[in-house]
């Protein structure tokens, strides 16, 4: 095992090495993804591998931020590799780390870190090196900084928080008499008040008051459910080897409210995420539940749109969110020069994340959020408070964005939303499936 010891003095476990070898076929997959040599090395410019799962408008913004960092740092060149969102990405990242050929830096949702840090697949960040690059804990909101930690060490640096929010058509809202004197949407504070608002918008659109596509997409169902569940002030605790701890009454009430929306008046009985967004963009609904990352779509359509956090309907402000975060995949042998380059690259991207805010995300780096330029971004500034009420997924090796756990949620909850199953039956089925996962060890 000595030959696999890194410069940090740590070792990969025999299980990790065997797993990586078996899955990677001796490292061939990782080699094909990270690449080698090339023109940059030939000219003395250090190549920094960077994996991420950002596509569409997010991918375009990230590519610009990478280009800016490369231009500012002639000693290295960051080469991005874009992989498919969800399980494929996280599987390949785990295999590359276990096989010893990962990129120097990667993007990981903060909610996925608990499944990777304990197994030694990612390295902790050095606070001293971060400080040398102008990055300190005080630069982040406490909740976001805390989420990056495991066992007292910082394993992820958040680029953003990307909450599940409510877009609304300002023209529809105005015609429905739902705008206040400041032009902002009338506040509601109960399920019945929300439904009444949606029905007023439906009178204007003649189609629906709300758009929300969810069919065959567990992440969509989970985002709305978990927002409502957390608004009850409820928690979910996932402890390995023990049964799931949750507030069953709060869960069932949240699910029943969700199902009641899909009556073909407030919202369509069924539809996927694309049809929901398209309906809202056409003006056939007044509101849309979706992620802030959909803002570029609304801007491109020149829709008269504003956005707010999802109304607090059960007493406790809460907004489902996750964070795109930077992690350092485990290296068998750390190239200290490249490691410092990775720190510089990440610090440059964090400091330049106003560009990322334009894509609808809330920058995690507080100097950007507190800047006058960010204060001029609308509607971003109207839901920036979501960073203070973030509801990250409950921690477990199997939870988080793009996880199979969200798929299992859909398997038990979709029929509840379609009116085919009772909320109690759907929830109990999901709990049983979760308890089965809790009885298993972390495979990585």
Tab-separated table of C-alpha atoms in Angstrom:
chain	number	residue	atom	x	y	z
A	1	UNK	CA	0.000	0.000	0.000
A	2	UNK	CA	2.962	2.374	0.471
A	3	UNK	CA	3.225	3.093	-3.219
A	4	UNK	CA	-0.290	4.569	-3.098
A	5	UNK	CA	0.460	6.986	-0.272
A	6	UNK	CA	-0.059	10.632	-1.174
A	7	UNK	CA	2.160	13.523	-0.185
A	8	UNK	CA	-0.318	14.319	2.584
A	9	UNK	CA	0.595	11.043	4.281
A	10	UNK	CA	-2.854	9.556	3.767
A	11	UNK	CA	-3.702	6.309	2.059
A	12	UNK	CA	-6.611	5.104	0.003
A	13	UNK	CA	-8.235	2.073	1.513
A	14	UNK	CA	-7.816	-1.294	-0.121
A	15	UNK	CA	-11.555	-1.267	-0.861
A	16	UNK	CA	-11.243	2.086	-2.653
A	17	UNK	CA	-8.304	0.889	-4.710
A	18	UNK	CA	-9.970	-2.361	-5.686
A	19	UNK	CA	-13.221	-0.584	-6.483
A	20	UNK	CA	-11.448	1.990	-8.580
A	21	UNK	CA	-9.431	-0.644	-10.418
A	22	UNK	CA	-12.436	-2.819	-11.175
A	23	UNK	CA	-14.656	0.027	-12.283
A	24	UNK	CA	-12.047	1.859	-14.262
A	25	UNK	CA	-10.427	-1.120	-15.924
A	26	UNK	CA	-7.046	-0.123	-14.562
A	27	UNK	CA	-7.691	3.600	-14.929
A	28	UNK	CA	-8.558	3.713	-18.636
A	29	UNK	CA	-11.785	5.633	-18.110
A	30	UNK	CA	-10.167	8.225	-15.899
A	31	UNK	CA	-7.291	8.605	-18.350
A	32	UNK	CA	-9.671	9.225	-21.242
A	33	UNK	CA	-11.487	11.896	-19.238
A	34	UNK	CA	-8.573	13.794	-17.749
A	35	UNK	CA	-6.338	13.553	-20.764
A	36	UNK	CA	-2.604	14.105	-20.690
A	37	UNK	CA	0.219	16.280	-21.964
A	38	UNK	CA	-0.777	18.311	-24.955
A	39	UNK	CA	0.276	21.701	-26.273
A	40	UNK	CA	-0.002	23.431	-22.902
A	41	UNK	CA	2.576	21.148	-21.261
A	42	UNK	CA	4.862	21.440	-24.257
A	43	UNK	CA	5.005	25.216	-23.766
A	44	UNK	CA	5.522	25.004	-20.006
A	45	UNK	CA	1.981	26.070	-19.137
A	46	UNK	CA	0.536	23.835	-16.420
A	47	UNK	CA	-2.720	22.059	-17.318
A	48	UNK	CA	-5.410	22.049	-14.637
A	49	UNK	CA	-8.224	19.561	-15.094
A	50	UNK	CA	-11.659	20.764	-14.038
A	51	UNK	CA	-14.788	18.608	-14.145
A	52	UNK	CA	-18.256	20.042	-13.900
A	53	UNK	CA	-21.846	19.171	-14.780
A	54	UNK	CA	-23.022	22.589	-15.937
A	55	UNK	CA	-24.723	22.833	-19.303
A	56	UNK	CA	-26.938	25.255	-21.202
A	57	UNK	CA	-26.767	28.850	-19.986
A	58	UNK	CA	-24.879	27.763	-16.866
A	59	UNK	CA	-22.268	26.062	-18.994
A	60	UNK	CA	-21.804	29.159	-21.127
A	61	UNK	CA	-21.338	31.394	-18.078
A	62	UNK	CA	-18.859	28.961	-16.545
A	63	UNK	CA	-16.855	28.793	-19.754
A	64	UNK	CA	-16.543	32.587	-19.713
A	65	UNK	CA	-15.400	32.518	-16.075
A	66	UNK	CA	-12.814	29.846	-16.908
A	67	UNK	CA	-11.563	31.925	-19.835
A	68	UNK	CA	-11.251	34.981	-17.577
A	69	UNK	CA	-9.218	32.997	-15.028
A	70	UNK	CA	-6.962	31.575	-17.732
A	71	UNK	CA	-6.306	35.024	-19.138
A	72	UNK	CA	-5.403	36.378	-15.704
A	73	UNK	CA	-3.044	33.478	-14.933
A	74	UNK	CA	-0.617	32.765	-17.807
A	75	UNK	CA	1.196	30.096	-15.777
A	76	UNK	CA	-1.665	27.631	-16.001
A	77	UNK	CA	-4.588	26.760	-18.223
A	78	UNK	CA	-7.785	25.228	-16.892
A	79	UNK	CA	-9.264	22.570	-19.148
A	80	UNK	CA	-12.928	21.817	-18.376
A	81	UNK	CA	-14.585	18.456	-18.921
A	82	UNK	CA	-18.388	18.587	-18.920
A	83	UNK	CA	-20.216	15.417	-17.878
A	84	UNK	CA	-23.904	14.525	-17.707
A	85	UNK	CA	-25.856	15.875	-14.724
A	86	UNK	CA	-26.942	13.407	-12.049
A	87	UNK	CA	-25.784	9.891	-11.175
A	88	UNK	CA	-23.443	9.521	-14.222
A	89	UNK	CA	-21.399	12.507	-13.112
A	90	UNK	CA	-21.048	11.458	-9.500
A	91	UNK	CA	-20.286	7.855	-10.429
A	92	UNK	CA	-17.457	8.904	-12.751
A	93	UNK	CA	-16.054	11.367	-10.225
A	94	UNK	CA	-15.969	8.675	-7.537
A	95	UNK	CA	-14.331	6.191	-9.888
A	96	UNK	CA	-11.703	8.692	-11.013
A	97	UNK	CA	-10.817	9.572	-7.415
A	98	UNK	CA	-10.637	5.919	-6.387
A	99	UNK	CA	-8.567	5.085	-9.469
A	100	UNK	CA	-6.048	7.835	-8.868
A	101	UNK	CA	-6.647	9.892	-12.011
A	102	UNK	CA	-9.084	12.631	-11.043
A	103	UNK	CA	-9.014	16.261	-12.184
A	104	UNK	CA	-7.309	18.841	-9.983
A	105	UNK	CA	-10.641	20.445	-9.120
A	106	UNK	CA	-14.312	19.628	-9.658
A	107	UNK	CA	-17.818	20.902	-9.055
A	108	UNK	CA	-19.981	18.982	-6.597
A	109	UNK	CA	-23.355	19.846	-5.138
A	110	UNK	CA	-22.869	20.636	-1.454
A	111	UNK	CA	-25.568	18.084	-0.613
A	112	UNK	CA	-23.419	15.298	-2.090
A	113	UNK	CA	-20.315	16.012	-0.009
A	114	UNK	CA	-21.433	13.790	2.942
A	115	UNK	CA	-21.268	10.784	0.634
A	116	UNK	CA	-17.708	11.519	-0.531
A	117	UNK	CA	-15.710	13.121	2.272
A	118	UNK	CA	-15.889	10.201	4.762
A	119	UNK	CA	-14.574	7.763	2.149
A	120	UNK	CA	-11.521	9.882	1.376
A	121	UNK	CA	-12.562	10.648	-2.201
A	122	UNK	CA	-12.129	14.402	-1.772
A	123	UNK	CA	-9.477	16.371	0.102
A	124	UNK	CA	-10.083	19.147	2.640
A	125	UNK	CA	-9.258	22.723	1.701
A	126	UNK	CA	-6.285	24.384	3.399
A	127	UNK	CA	-7.578	27.519	5.153
A	128	UNK	CA	-4.121	29.073	5.046
A	129	UNK	CA	-3.845	28.733	1.274
A	130	UNK	CA	-7.367	30.052	0.886
A	131	UNK	CA	-6.505	33.095	2.975
A	132	UNK	CA	-3.434	33.716	0.804
A	133	UNK	CA	-5.867	33.955	-2.115
A	134	UNK	CA	-8.251	36.296	-0.321
A	135	UNK	CA	-10.837	33.675	0.644
A	136	UNK	CA	-11.857	33.499	4.314
A	137	UNK	CA	-14.821	32.057	6.252
A	138	UNK	CA	-16.152	35.593	6.741
A	139	UNK	CA	-16.679	35.816	2.965
A	140	UNK	CA	-19.589	33.364	3.191
A	141	UNK	CA	-22.987	33.320	4.879
A	142	UNK	CA	-22.727	31.108	7.998
A	143	UNK	CA	-25.188	28.482	6.768
A	144	UNK	CA	-23.358	28.084	3.467
A	145	UNK	CA	-19.895	27.925	5.058
A	146	UNK	CA	-21.118	25.366	7.586
A	147	UNK	CA	-22.516	23.146	4.828
A	148	UNK	CA	-19.053	22.773	3.309
A	149	UNK	CA	-17.678	21.149	6.461
A	150	UNK	CA	-17.407	17.531	7.512
A	151	UNK	CA	-15.715	16.488	10.737
A	152	UNK	CA	-14.474	19.999	11.395
A	153	UNK	CA	-12.708	20.305	8.025
A	154	UNK	CA	-13.781	22.278	4.954
A	155	UNK	CA	-14.371	19.912	2.049
A	156	UNK	CA	-16.297	22.163	-0.334
A	157	UNK	CA	-16.320	25.850	-1.263
A	158	UNK	CA	-19.698	27.089	-2.441
A	159	UNK	CA	-19.882	29.053	-5.661
A	160	UNK	CA	-23.549	29.812	-5.113
A	161	UNK	CA	-26.838	28.878	-3.610
A	162	UNK	CA	-29.462	28.029	-6.194
A	163	UNK	CA	-32.896	28.027	-4.572
A	164	UNK	CA	-36.271	26.755	-5.663
A	165	UNK	CA	-38.301	29.937	-6.117
A	166	UNK	CA	-41.514	31.361	-7.535
A	167	UNK	CA	-41.496	33.343	-10.764
A	168	UNK	CA	-44.549	35.435	-11.541
A	169	UNK	CA	-45.785	37.300	-14.577
A	170	UNK	CA	-46.063	40.946	-13.547
A	171	UNK	CA	-48.646	41.760	-16.249
A	172	UNK	CA	-50.912	38.904	-15.134
A	173	UNK	CA	-50.457	39.828	-11.479
A	174	UNK	CA	-51.304	43.478	-12.176
A	175	UNK	CA	-54.473	42.590	-14.095
A	176	UNK	CA	-55.471	40.292	-11.231
A	177	UNK	CA	-55.028	43.171	-8.764
A	178	UNK	CA	-52.275	41.337	-6.879
A	179	UNK	CA	-49.459	43.890	-6.966
A	180	UNK	CA	-48.696	46.165	-4.040
A	181	UNK	CA	-47.854	49.846	-4.347
A	182	UNK	CA	-44.163	49.048	-4.741
A	183	UNK	CA	-44.912	46.768	-7.676
A	184	UNK	CA	-44.206	43.601	-5.694
A	185	UNK	CA	-46.550	40.646	-5.468
A	186	UNK	CA	-49.104	40.588	-2.662
A	187	UNK	CA	-47.864	38.401	0.199
A	188	UNK	CA	-49.780	35.306	1.250
A	189	UNK	CA	-49.203	33.248	4.379
A	190	UNK	CA	-51.413	30.161	4.206
A	191	UNK	CA	-52.274	27.391	1.729
A	192	UNK	CA	-55.780	28.782	1.225
A	193	UNK	CA	-54.493	32.307	0.581
A	194	UNK	CA	-52.069	30.935	-2.006
A	195	UNK	CA	-54.815	29.022	-3.790
A	196	UNK	CA	-57.006	32.132	-3.829
A	197	UNK	CA	-54.162	34.109	-5.418
A	198	UNK	CA	-53.647	31.422	-8.036
A	199	UNK	CA	-57.358	31.414	-8.884
A	200	UNK	CA	-57.314	35.191	-9.392
A	201	UNK	CA	-54.469	34.759	-11.859
A	202	UNK	CA	-56.331	31.953	-13.608
A	203	UNK	CA	-59.200	34.359	-14.268
A	204	UNK	CA	-56.729	36.497	-16.222
A	205	UNK	CA	-54.920	33.758	-18.148
A	206	UNK	CA	-58.066	31.645	-18.775
A	207	UNK	CA	-55.800	28.611	-18.499
A	208	UNK	CA	-54.013	28.127	-15.156
A	209	UNK	CA	-52.865	30.193	-12.225
A	210	UNK	CA	-49.704	28.162	-11.575
A	211	UNK	CA	-47.298	26.106	-13.660
A	212	UNK	CA	-45.339	23.243	-12.146
A	213	UNK	CA	-44.048	20.326	-14.197
A	214	UNK	CA	-43.107	17.227	-12.257
A	215	UNK	CA	-43.817	14.042	-14.213
A	216	UNK	CA	-40.945	11.530	-14.142
A	217	UNK	CA	-38.634	13.964	-12.368
A	218	UNK	CA	-38.070	13.217	-8.718
A	219	UNK	CA	-35.925	16.310	-8.199
A	220	UNK	CA	-38.867	18.596	-9.064
A	221	UNK	CA	-41.246	16.816	-6.699
A	222	UNK	CA	-38.661	16.765	-3.929
A	223	UNK	CA	-37.756	20.460	-4.242
A	224	UNK	CA	-41.336	21.604	-3.693
A	225	UNK	CA	-42.098	18.980	-1.066
A	226	UNK	CA	-38.994	19.712	0.982
A	227	UNK	CA	-39.649	23.470	0.866
A	228	UNK	CA	-43.165	22.965	2.245
A	229	UNK	CA	-42.057	20.331	4.741
A	230	UNK	CA	-39.324	22.583	6.147
A	231	UNK	CA	-41.840	25.426	6.386
A	232	UNK	CA	-43.521	23.299	9.065
A	233	UNK	CA	-40.323	23.646	11.098
A	234	UNK	CA	-39.831	19.905	10.644
A	235	UNK	CA	-36.597	17.967	10.242
A	236	UNK	CA	-35.558	14.713	8.589
A	237	UNK	CA	-32.696	12.847	10.245
A	238	UNK	CA	-30.935	10.035	8.383
A	239	UNK	CA	-28.665	8.035	10.670
A	240	UNK	CA	-26.918	4.931	9.265
A	241	UNK	CA	-28.234	1.750	10.819
A	242	UNK	CA	-31.319	3.470	12.228
A	243	UNK	CA	-34.760	4.231	10.867
A	244	UNK	CA	-35.550	7.558	9.270
A	245	UNK	CA	-36.719	10.227	11.714
A	246	UNK	CA	-39.366	12.555	10.264
A	247	UNK	CA	-42.609	14.358	11.062
A	248	UNK	CA	-45.168	12.160	9.330
A	249	UNK	CA	-48.044	14.618	9.817
A	250	UNK	CA	-46.068	17.498	8.282
A	251	UNK	CA	-45.046	15.302	5.353
A	252	UNK	CA	-48.595	14.159	4.641
A	253	UNK	CA	-50.008	17.675	4.948
A	254	UNK	CA	-47.372	18.965	2.500
A	255	UNK	CA	-48.132	16.208	-0.003
A	256	UNK	CA	-51.878	16.695	0.253
A	257	UNK	CA	-51.470	20.409	-0.421
A	258	UNK	CA	-49.287	19.691	-3.434
A	259	UNK	CA	-51.821	17.220	-4.836
A	260	UNK	CA	-54.651	19.723	-4.350
A	261	UNK	CA	-52.963	22.170	-6.720
A	262	UNK	CA	-53.276	19.880	-9.714
A	263	UNK	CA	-56.993	20.352	-10.396
A	264	UNK	CA	-56.709	21.674	-13.977
A	265	UNK	CA	-57.633	25.150	-12.748
A	266	UNK	CA	-54.933	26.168	-10.313
A	267	UNK	CA	-52.451	23.985	-12.203
A	268	UNK	CA	-52.512	21.321	-14.908
A	269	UNK	CA	-53.328	17.831	-13.641
A	270	UNK	CA	-50.065	16.549	-15.054
A	271	UNK	CA	-47.106	17.740	-17.045
A	272	UNK	CA	-43.346	17.534	-17.158
A	273	UNK	CA	-40.877	20.282	-16.397
A	274	UNK	CA	-40.596	21.425	-20.002
A	275	UNK	CA	-44.345	21.757	-20.546
A	276	UNK	CA	-44.651	23.650	-17.267
A	277	UNK	CA	-41.988	26.162	-18.238
A	278	UNK	CA	-43.387	26.515	-21.749
A	279	UNK	CA	-46.869	27.211	-20.392
A	280	UNK	CA	-45.573	29.988	-18.159
A	281	UNK	CA	-43.477	31.517	-20.957
A	282	UNK	CA	-46.562	31.561	-23.217
A	283	UNK	CA	-48.448	33.548	-20.605
A	284	UNK	CA	-50.897	30.725	-19.890
A	285	UNK	CA	-50.217	30.908	-16.164
A	286	UNK	CA	-49.349	33.626	-13.706
A	287	UNK	CA	-46.788	31.792	-11.557
A	288	UNK	CA	-44.105	29.128	-11.923
A	289	UNK	CA	-42.370	27.015	-9.296
A	290	UNK	CA	-38.857	26.311	-10.528
A	291	UNK	CA	-35.207	26.978	-9.853
A	292	UNK	CA	-33.588	30.372	-10.132
A	293	UNK	CA	-31.460	28.867	-12.886
A	294	UNK	CA	-34.455	29.239	-15.241
A	295	UNK	CA	-34.127	33.035	-15.189
A	296	UNK	CA	-32.160	33.172	-18.482
A	297	UNK	CA	-35.061	31.364	-20.177
A	298	UNK	CA	-37.474	34.045	-18.956
A	299	UNK	CA	-35.142	36.852	-19.997
A	300	UNK	CA	-34.664	35.347	-23.454
A	301	UNK	CA	-38.429	35.144	-23.904
A	302	UNK	CA	-38.690	38.842	-22.889
A	303	UNK	CA	-41.345	37.867	-20.376
A	304	UNK	CA	-42.547	40.520	-17.906
A	305	UNK	CA	-41.280	38.546	-14.936
A	306	UNK	CA	-40.302	38.989	-11.330
A	307	UNK	CA	-39.412	36.375	-8.728
A	308	UNK	CA	-39.577	35.793	-4.985
A	309	UNK	CA	-38.932	32.981	-2.559
A	310	UNK	CA	-41.833	30.546	-2.379
A	311	UNK	CA	-44.389	32.059	0.024
A	312	UNK	CA	-44.185	30.907	3.635
A	313	UNK	CA	-47.405	28.912	3.930
A	314	UNK	CA	-46.747	27.002	7.144
A	315	UNK	CA	-45.122	29.502	9.470
A	316	UNK	CA	-41.378	28.932	9.065
A	317	UNK	CA	-39.531	30.626	6.164
A	318	UNK	CA	-37.668	27.949	4.191
A	319	UNK	CA	-36.488	27.456	0.655
A	320	UNK	CA	-35.071	24.251	-0.793
A	321	UNK	CA	-31.671	24.978	-2.267
A	322	UNK	CA	-28.323	23.462	-3.018
A	323	UNK	CA	-24.928	24.922	-3.812
A	324	UNK	CA	-22.595	24.274	-6.711
A	325	UNK	CA	-19.360	23.861	-4.792
A	326	UNK	CA	-15.695	23.389	-5.606
A	327	UNK	CA	-13.992	20.238	-4.310
A	328	UNK	CA	-10.482	18.807	-4.518
A	329	UNK	CA	-10.702	15.181	-5.710
A	330	UNK	CA	-8.271	12.868	-3.951
A	331	UNK	CA	-4.879	12.665	-5.700
A	332	UNK	CA	-2.583	9.691	-5.201
A	333	UNK	CA	0.345	12.095	-5.484
A	334	UNK	CA	-0.331	15.785	-5.025
A	335	UNK	CA	1.432	18.172	-7.410
A	336	UNK	CA	1.845	21.072	-4.996
A	337	UNK	CA	2.285	23.637	-7.766
A	338	UNK	CA	-0.889	22.536	-9.513
A	339	UNK	CA	-2.688	22.426	-6.185
A	340	UNK	CA	-1.820	26.098	-5.641
A	341	UNK	CA	-2.989	26.821	-9.189
A	342	UNK	CA	-6.329	25.212	-8.335
A	343	UNK	CA	-6.678	27.488	-5.311
A	344	UNK	CA	-5.948	30.540	-7.458
A	345	UNK	CA	-8.437	29.439	-10.122
A	346	UNK	CA	-11.221	28.884	-7.605
A	347	UNK	CA	-10.561	32.200	-5.870
A	348	UNK	CA	-10.702	34.035	-9.202
A	349	UNK	CA	-14.038	32.410	-10.081
A	350	UNK	CA	-15.532	33.237	-6.671
A	351	UNK	CA	-14.434	36.859	-6.919
A	352	UNK	CA	-15.826	37.076	-10.464
A	353	UNK	CA	-19.166	35.445	-9.661
A	354	UNK	CA	-21.269	38.499	-10.487
A	355	UNK	CA	-21.348	36.937	-13.945
A	356	UNK	CA	-22.717	33.771	-12.336
A	357	UNK	CA	-25.449	35.832	-10.666
A	358	UNK	CA	-26.657	36.871	-14.099
A	359	UNK	CA	-27.634	33.227	-14.647
A	360	UNK	CA	-30.059	33.452	-11.724
A	361	UNK	CA	-27.852	31.981	-8.986
A	362	UNK	CA	-27.084	33.720	-5.690
A	363	UNK	CA	-23.300	34.066	-5.354
A	364	UNK	CA	-21.927	32.527	-2.169
A	365	UNK	CA	-19.028	35.011	-2.049
A	366	UNK	CA	-20.532	37.801	0.048
A	367	UNK	CA	-18.413	40.692	-1.280
A	368	UNK	CA	-20.149	40.091	-4.633
A	369	UNK	CA	-23.638	39.926	-3.092
A	370	UNK	CA	-22.967	43.117	-1.138
A	371	UNK	CA	-21.685	45.003	-4.172
A	372	UNK	CA	-23.710	47.822	-5.781
A	373	UNK	CA	-23.653	45.908	-9.071
A	374	UNK	CA	-25.490	42.938	-7.561
A	375	UNK	CA	-28.030	45.294	-6.007
A	376	UNK	CA	-28.951	46.423	-9.514
A	377	UNK	CA	-29.825	42.905	-10.704
A	378	UNK	CA	-33.538	42.260	-10.917
A	379	UNK	CA	-35.281	40.035	-10.140
A	380	UNK	CA	-32.241	38.402	-8.495
A	381	UNK	CA	-32.183	40.907	-5.649
A	382	UNK	CA	-35.824	40.097	-4.864
A	383	UNK	CA	-35.052	36.488	-3.899
A	384	UNK	CA	-31.526	36.961	-2.553
A	385	UNK	CA	-32.969	36.395	0.940
A	386	UNK	CA	-33.278	32.709	0.031
A	387	UNK	CA	-29.618	32.342	1.035
A	388	UNK	CA	-30.678	33.042	4.629
A	389	UNK	CA	-33.409	30.373	4.707
A	390	UNK	CA	-31.702	27.605	2.770
A	391	UNK	CA	-33.013	24.087	3.310
A	392	UNK	CA	-30.264	21.708	2.214
A	393	UNK	CA	-31.122	18.025	1.911
A	394	UNK	CA	-30.850	15.906	5.051
A	395	UNK	CA	-27.352	14.430	5.158
A	396	UNK	CA	-26.731	10.830	4.128
A	397	UNK	CA	-24.473	9.015	1.706
A	398	UNK	CA	-27.415	8.519	-0.659
A	399	UNK	CA	-29.155	11.936	-0.501
A	400	UNK	CA	-28.613	15.165	-2.411
A	401	UNK	CA	-29.040	16.659	-5.862
A	402	UNK	CA	-28.972	14.205	-8.736
A	403	UNK	CA	-29.243	11.236	-6.369
A	404	UNK	CA	-31.202	8.042	-6.802
A	405	UNK	CA	-32.957	8.919	-3.536
A	406	UNK	CA	-34.908	11.603	-5.364
A	407	UNK	CA	-35.852	9.026	-7.981
A	408	UNK	CA	-37.174	6.754	-5.230
A	409	UNK	CA	-39.203	9.713	-3.949
A	410	UNK	CA	-40.834	10.015	-7.371
A	411	UNK	CA	-41.605	6.311	-7.491
A	412	UNK	CA	-43.764	6.648	-4.382
A	413	UNK	CA	-45.069	10.204	-4.697
A	414	UNK	CA	-45.935	10.711	-8.369
A	415	UNK	CA	-49.169	8.749	-8.054
A	416	UNK	CA	-50.069	10.846	-5.010
A	417	UNK	CA	-49.808	13.997	-7.116
A	418	UNK	CA	-51.794	12.365	-9.906
A	419	UNK	CA	-54.567	11.570	-7.437
A	420	UNK	CA	-54.149	7.807	-7.683
A	421	UNK	CA	-52.690	7.134	-4.211
A	422	UNK	CA	-53.252	8.612	-0.783
A	423	UNK	CA	-50.509	10.834	0.586
A	424	UNK	CA	-50.117	8.554	3.599
A	425	UNK	CA	-49.465	5.500	1.423
A	426	UNK	CA	-46.957	7.322	-0.764
A	427	UNK	CA	-45.060	8.720	2.198
A	428	UNK	CA	-44.967	5.425	4.073
A	429	UNK	CA	-43.623	3.693	0.970
A	430	UNK	CA	-40.860	6.270	0.615
A	431	UNK	CA	-39.940	5.942	4.284
A	432	UNK	CA	-39.663	2.156	3.919
A	433	UNK	CA	-37.395	2.563	0.883
A	434	UNK	CA	-35.251	5.055	2.789
A	435	UNK	CA	-34.968	2.728	5.777
A	436	UNK	CA	-33.642	0.052	3.451
A	437	UNK	CA	-30.911	2.458	2.284
A	438	UNK	CA	-30.073	3.349	5.873
A	439	UNK	CA	-29.443	-0.324	6.595
A	440	UNK	CA	-26.701	-0.440	3.952
A	441	UNK	CA	-23.112	0.841	4.194
A	442	UNK	CA	-21.822	3.675	2.064
A	443	UNK	CA	-20.559	1.943	-1.117
A	444	UNK	CA	-17.770	4.502	-1.573
